[in-house]
PDB file of C-alpha atoms and ligand atoms in Angstrom:
ATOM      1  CA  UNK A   1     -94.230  31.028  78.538  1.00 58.00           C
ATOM      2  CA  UNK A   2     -93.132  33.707  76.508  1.00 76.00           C
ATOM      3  CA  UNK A   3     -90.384  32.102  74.065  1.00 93.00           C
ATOM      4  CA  UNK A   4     -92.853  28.886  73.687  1.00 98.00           C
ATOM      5  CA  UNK A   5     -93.037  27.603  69.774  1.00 98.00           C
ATOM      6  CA  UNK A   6     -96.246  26.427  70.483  1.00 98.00           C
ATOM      7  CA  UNK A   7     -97.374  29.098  72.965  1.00 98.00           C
ATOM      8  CA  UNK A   8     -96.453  31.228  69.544  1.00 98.00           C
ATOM      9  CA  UNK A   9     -98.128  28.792  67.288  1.00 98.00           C
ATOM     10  CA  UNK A  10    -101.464  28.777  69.440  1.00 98.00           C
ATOM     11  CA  UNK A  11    -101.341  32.660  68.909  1.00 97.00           C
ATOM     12  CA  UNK A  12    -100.945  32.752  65.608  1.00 96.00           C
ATOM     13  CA  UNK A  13     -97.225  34.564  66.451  1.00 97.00           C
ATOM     14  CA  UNK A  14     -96.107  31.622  64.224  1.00 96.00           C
ATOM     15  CA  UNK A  15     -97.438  30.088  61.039  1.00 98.00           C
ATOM     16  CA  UNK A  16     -98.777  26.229  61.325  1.00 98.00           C
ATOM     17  CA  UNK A  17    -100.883  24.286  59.261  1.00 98.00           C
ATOM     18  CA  UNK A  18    -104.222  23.644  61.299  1.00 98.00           C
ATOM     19  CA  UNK A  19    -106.585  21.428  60.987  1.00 98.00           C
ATOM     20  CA  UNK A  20    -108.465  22.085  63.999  1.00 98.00           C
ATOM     21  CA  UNK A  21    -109.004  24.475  66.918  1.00 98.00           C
ATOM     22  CA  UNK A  22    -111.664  25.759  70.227  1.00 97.00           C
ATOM     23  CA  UNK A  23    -111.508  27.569  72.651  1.00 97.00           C
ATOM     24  CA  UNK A  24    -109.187  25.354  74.733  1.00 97.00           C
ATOM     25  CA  UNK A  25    -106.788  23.518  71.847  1.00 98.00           C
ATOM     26  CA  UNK A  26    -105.288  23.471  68.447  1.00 98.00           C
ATOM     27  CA  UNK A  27    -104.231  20.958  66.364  1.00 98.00           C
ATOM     28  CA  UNK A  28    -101.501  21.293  63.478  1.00 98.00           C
ATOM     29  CA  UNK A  29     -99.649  19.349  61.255  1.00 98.00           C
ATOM     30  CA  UNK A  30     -96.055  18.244  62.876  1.00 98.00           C
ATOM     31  CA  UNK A  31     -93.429  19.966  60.897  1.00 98.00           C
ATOM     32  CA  UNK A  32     -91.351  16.497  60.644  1.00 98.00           C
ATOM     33  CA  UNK A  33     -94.128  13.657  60.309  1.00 98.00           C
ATOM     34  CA  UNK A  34     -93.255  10.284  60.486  1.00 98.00           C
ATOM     35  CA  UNK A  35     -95.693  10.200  58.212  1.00 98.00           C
ATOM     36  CA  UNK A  36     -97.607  12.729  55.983  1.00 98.00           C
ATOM     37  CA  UNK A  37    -100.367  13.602  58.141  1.00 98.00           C
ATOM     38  CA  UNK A  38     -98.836  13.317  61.402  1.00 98.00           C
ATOM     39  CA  UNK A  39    -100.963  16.103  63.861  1.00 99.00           C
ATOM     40  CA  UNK A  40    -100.504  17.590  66.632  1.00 99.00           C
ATOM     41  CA  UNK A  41    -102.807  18.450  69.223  1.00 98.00           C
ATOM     42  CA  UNK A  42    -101.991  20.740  71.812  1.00 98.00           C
ATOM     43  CA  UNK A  43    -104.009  22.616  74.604  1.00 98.00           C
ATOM     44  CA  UNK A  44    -103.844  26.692  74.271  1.00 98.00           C
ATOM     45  CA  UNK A  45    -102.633  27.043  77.488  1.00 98.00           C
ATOM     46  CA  UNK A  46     -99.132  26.708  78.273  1.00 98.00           C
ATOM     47  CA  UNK A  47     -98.615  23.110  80.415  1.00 98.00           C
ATOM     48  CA  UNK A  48     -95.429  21.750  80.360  1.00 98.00           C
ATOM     49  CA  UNK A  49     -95.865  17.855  80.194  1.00 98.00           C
ATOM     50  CA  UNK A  50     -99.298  15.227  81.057  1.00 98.00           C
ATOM     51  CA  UNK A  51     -98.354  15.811  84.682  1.00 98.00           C
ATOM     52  CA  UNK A  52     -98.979  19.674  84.682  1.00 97.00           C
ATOM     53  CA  UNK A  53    -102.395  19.064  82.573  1.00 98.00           C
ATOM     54  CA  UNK A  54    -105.409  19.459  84.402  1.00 98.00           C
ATOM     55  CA  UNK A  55    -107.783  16.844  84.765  1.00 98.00           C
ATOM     56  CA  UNK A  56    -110.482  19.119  82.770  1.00 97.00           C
ATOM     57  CA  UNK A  57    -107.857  20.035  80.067  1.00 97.00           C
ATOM     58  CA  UNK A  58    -107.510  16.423  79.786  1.00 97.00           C
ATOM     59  CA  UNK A  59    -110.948  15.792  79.708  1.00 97.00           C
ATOM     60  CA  UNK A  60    -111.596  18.558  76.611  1.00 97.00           C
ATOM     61  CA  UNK A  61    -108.453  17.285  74.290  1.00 98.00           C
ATOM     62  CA  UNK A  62    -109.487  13.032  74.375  1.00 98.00           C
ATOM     63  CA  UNK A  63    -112.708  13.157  72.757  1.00 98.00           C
ATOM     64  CA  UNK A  64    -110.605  15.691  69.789  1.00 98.00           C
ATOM     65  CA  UNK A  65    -107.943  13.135  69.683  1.00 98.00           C
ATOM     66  CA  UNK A  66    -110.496  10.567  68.833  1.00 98.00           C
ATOM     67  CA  UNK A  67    -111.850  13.265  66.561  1.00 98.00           C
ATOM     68  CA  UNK A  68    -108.622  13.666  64.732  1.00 98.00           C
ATOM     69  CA  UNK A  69    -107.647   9.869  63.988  1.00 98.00           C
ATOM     70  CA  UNK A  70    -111.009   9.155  62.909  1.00 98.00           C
ATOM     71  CA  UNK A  71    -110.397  11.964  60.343  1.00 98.00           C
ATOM     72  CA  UNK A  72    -106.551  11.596  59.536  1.00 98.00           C
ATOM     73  CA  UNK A  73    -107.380   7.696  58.753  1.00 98.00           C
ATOM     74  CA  UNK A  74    -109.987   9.039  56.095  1.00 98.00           C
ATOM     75  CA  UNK A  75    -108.090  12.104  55.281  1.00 98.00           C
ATOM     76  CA  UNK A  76    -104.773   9.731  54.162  1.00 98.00           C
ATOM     77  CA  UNK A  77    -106.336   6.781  53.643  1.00 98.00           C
ATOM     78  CA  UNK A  78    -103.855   5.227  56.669  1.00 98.00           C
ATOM     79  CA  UNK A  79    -104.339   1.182  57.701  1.00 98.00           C
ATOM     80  CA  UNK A  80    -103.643   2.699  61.230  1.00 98.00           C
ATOM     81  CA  UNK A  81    -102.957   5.550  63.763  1.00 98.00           C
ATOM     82  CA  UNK A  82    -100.568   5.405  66.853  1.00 98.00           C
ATOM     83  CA  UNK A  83    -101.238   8.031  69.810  1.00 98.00           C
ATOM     84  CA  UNK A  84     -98.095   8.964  71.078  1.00 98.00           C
ATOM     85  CA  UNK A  85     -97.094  11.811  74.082  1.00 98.00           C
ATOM     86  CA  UNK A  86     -93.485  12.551  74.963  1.00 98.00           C
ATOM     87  CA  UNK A  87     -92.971  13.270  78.740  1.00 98.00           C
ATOM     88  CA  UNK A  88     -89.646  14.741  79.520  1.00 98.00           C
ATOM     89  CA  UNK A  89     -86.305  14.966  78.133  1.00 98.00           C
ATOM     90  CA  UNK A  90     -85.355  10.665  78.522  1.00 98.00           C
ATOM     91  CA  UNK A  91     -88.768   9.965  76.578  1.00 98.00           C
ATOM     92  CA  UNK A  92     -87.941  12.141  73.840  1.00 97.00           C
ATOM     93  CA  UNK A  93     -90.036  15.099  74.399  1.00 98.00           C
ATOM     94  CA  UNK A  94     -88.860  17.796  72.819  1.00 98.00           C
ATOM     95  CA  UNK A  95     -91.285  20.858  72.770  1.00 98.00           C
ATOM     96  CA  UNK A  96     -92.052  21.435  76.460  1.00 98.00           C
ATOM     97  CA  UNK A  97     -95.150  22.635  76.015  1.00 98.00           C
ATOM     98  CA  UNK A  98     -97.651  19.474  76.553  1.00 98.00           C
ATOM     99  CA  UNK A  99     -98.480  17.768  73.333  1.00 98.00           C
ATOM    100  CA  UNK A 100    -100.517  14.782  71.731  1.00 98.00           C
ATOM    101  CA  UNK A 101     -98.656  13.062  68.722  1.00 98.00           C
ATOM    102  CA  UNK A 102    -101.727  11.242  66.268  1.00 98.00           C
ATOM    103  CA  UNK A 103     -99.798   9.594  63.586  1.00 98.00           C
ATOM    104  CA  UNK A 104    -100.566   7.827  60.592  1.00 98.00           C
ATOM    105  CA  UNK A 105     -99.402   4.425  59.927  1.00 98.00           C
ATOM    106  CA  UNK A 106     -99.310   2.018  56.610  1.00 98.00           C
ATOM    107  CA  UNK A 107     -98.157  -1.747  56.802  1.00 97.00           C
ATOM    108  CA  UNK A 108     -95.271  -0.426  54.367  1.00 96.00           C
ATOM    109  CA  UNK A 109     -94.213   2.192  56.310  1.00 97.00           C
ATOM    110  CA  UNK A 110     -90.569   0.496  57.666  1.00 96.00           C
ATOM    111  CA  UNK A 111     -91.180   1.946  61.234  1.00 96.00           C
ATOM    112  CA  UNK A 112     -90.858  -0.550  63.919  1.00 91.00           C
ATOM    113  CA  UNK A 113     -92.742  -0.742  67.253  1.00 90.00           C
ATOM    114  CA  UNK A 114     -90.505   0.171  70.102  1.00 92.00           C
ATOM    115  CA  UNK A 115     -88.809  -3.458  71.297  1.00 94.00           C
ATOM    116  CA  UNK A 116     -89.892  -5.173  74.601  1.00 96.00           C
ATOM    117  CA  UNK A 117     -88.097  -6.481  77.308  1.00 97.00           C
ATOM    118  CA  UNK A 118     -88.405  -9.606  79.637  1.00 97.00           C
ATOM    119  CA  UNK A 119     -88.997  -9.965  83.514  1.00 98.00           C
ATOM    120  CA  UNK A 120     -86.855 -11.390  85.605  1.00 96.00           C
ATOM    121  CA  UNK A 121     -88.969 -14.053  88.027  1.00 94.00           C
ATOM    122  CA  UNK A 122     -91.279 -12.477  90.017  1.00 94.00           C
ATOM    123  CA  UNK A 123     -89.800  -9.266  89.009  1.00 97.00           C
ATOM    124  CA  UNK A 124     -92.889  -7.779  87.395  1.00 98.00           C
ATOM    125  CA  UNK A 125     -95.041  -9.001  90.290  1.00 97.00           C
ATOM    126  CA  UNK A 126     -92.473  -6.108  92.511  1.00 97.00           C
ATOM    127  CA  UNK A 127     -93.149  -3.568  89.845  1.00 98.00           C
ATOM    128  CA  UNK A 128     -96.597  -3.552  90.006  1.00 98.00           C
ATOM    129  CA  UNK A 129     -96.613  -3.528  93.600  1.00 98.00           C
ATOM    130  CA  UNK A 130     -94.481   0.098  93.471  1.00 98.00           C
ATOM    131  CA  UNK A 131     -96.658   1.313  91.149  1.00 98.00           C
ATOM    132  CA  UNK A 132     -99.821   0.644  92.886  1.00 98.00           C
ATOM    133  CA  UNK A 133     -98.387   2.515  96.308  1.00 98.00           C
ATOM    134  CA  UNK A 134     -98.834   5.759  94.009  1.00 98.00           C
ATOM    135  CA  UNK A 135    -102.091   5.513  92.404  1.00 98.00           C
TER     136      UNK A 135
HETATM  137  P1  AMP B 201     -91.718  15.959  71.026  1.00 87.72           P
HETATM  138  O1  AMP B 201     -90.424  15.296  70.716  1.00 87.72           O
HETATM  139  O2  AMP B 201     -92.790  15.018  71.487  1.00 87.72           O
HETATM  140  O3  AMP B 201     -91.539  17.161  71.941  1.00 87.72           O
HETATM  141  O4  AMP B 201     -92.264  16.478  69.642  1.00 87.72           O
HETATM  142  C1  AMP B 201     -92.115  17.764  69.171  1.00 87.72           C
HETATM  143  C2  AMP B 201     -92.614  17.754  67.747  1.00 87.72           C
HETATM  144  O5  AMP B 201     -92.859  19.096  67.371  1.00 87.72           O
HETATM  145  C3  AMP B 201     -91.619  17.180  66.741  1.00 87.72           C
HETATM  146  O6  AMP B 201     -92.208  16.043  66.102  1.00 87.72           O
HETATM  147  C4  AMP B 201     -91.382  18.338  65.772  1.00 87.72           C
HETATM  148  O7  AMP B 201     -91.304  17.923  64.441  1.00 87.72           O
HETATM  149  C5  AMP B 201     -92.595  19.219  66.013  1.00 87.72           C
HETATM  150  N1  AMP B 201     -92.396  20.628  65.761  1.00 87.72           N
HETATM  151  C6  AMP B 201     -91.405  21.424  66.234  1.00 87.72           C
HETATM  152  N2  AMP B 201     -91.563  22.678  65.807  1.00 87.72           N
HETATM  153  C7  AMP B 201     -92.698  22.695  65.048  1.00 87.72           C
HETATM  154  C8  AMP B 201     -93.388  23.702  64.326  1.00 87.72           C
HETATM  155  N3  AMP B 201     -92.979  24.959  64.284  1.00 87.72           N
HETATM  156  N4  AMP B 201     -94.510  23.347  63.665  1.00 87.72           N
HETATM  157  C9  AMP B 201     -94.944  22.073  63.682  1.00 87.72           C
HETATM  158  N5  AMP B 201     -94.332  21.091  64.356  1.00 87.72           N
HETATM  159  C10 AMP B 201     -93.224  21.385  65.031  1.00 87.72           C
HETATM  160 ZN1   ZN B 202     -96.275  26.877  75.524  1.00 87.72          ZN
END
């Protein structure tokens, strides 16, 4: 996609700071981290969201997320990492251009976990049910 930021970013069109890259992905530092040393990891090629990712795209980016919150834990000393990916508009993805968020977390950081809900009665064993007719 030809007015892509990160389609841009992968080809160097526009400046990032990177802290990793293959042939198949790049990873840079978000521009707004929750935290200093908040990454991102994208693949080179232009997929919108998880759903449009190949399998073997997939299967080249986990073992490099691993890779980078193994080495953003050392890098800013954090006391944890969250893995986070945005998949349309409703779960706040912005960028359309598929995208791994590994972020750095400190017990005194004042961000909360997201809040959970409750089941009705038998509710969640319905939910499941729908769920399993598409796997
Ligand atoms: P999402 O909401 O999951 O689509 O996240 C998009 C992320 O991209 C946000 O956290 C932005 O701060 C980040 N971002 C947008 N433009 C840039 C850029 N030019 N360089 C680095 N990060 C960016
Ligand atoms: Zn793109």
């Amino acid at each position: 996609m030809n007015d892509c930021i990160f389609c841009k970013i992968a080809k160097g069109e526009i400046p990032a700071d990177k802290v990793y890259e293959d042939k198949n992905c790049l990873a840079f530092l978000d521009i707004t981290p929750i935290n200093p040393g908040h990454v991102l990891l994208i693949p080179k090629e232009h997929y919108e969201n998880l759903y449009d990712l190949p399998d073997e795209e997939l299967k080249n980016l986990a073992p490099i997320i691993k890779k980078l919150a193994v080495a953003i834990k050392k890098g800013v000393n954090a006391e944890g990492i969250n893995i986070g990916m945005n998949n349309e508009r409703p779960a706040g993805q912005l960028v359309p251009h598929a995208h791994f968020h590994i972020m750095p977390r400190f017990s005194n950081d004042n961000l909360r976990h997201w809040p959970g809900k409750s089941y009705q009665e038998d509710e969640s064993k319905q939910v499941a049910e729908q769920i399993k007719k598409f796997l």
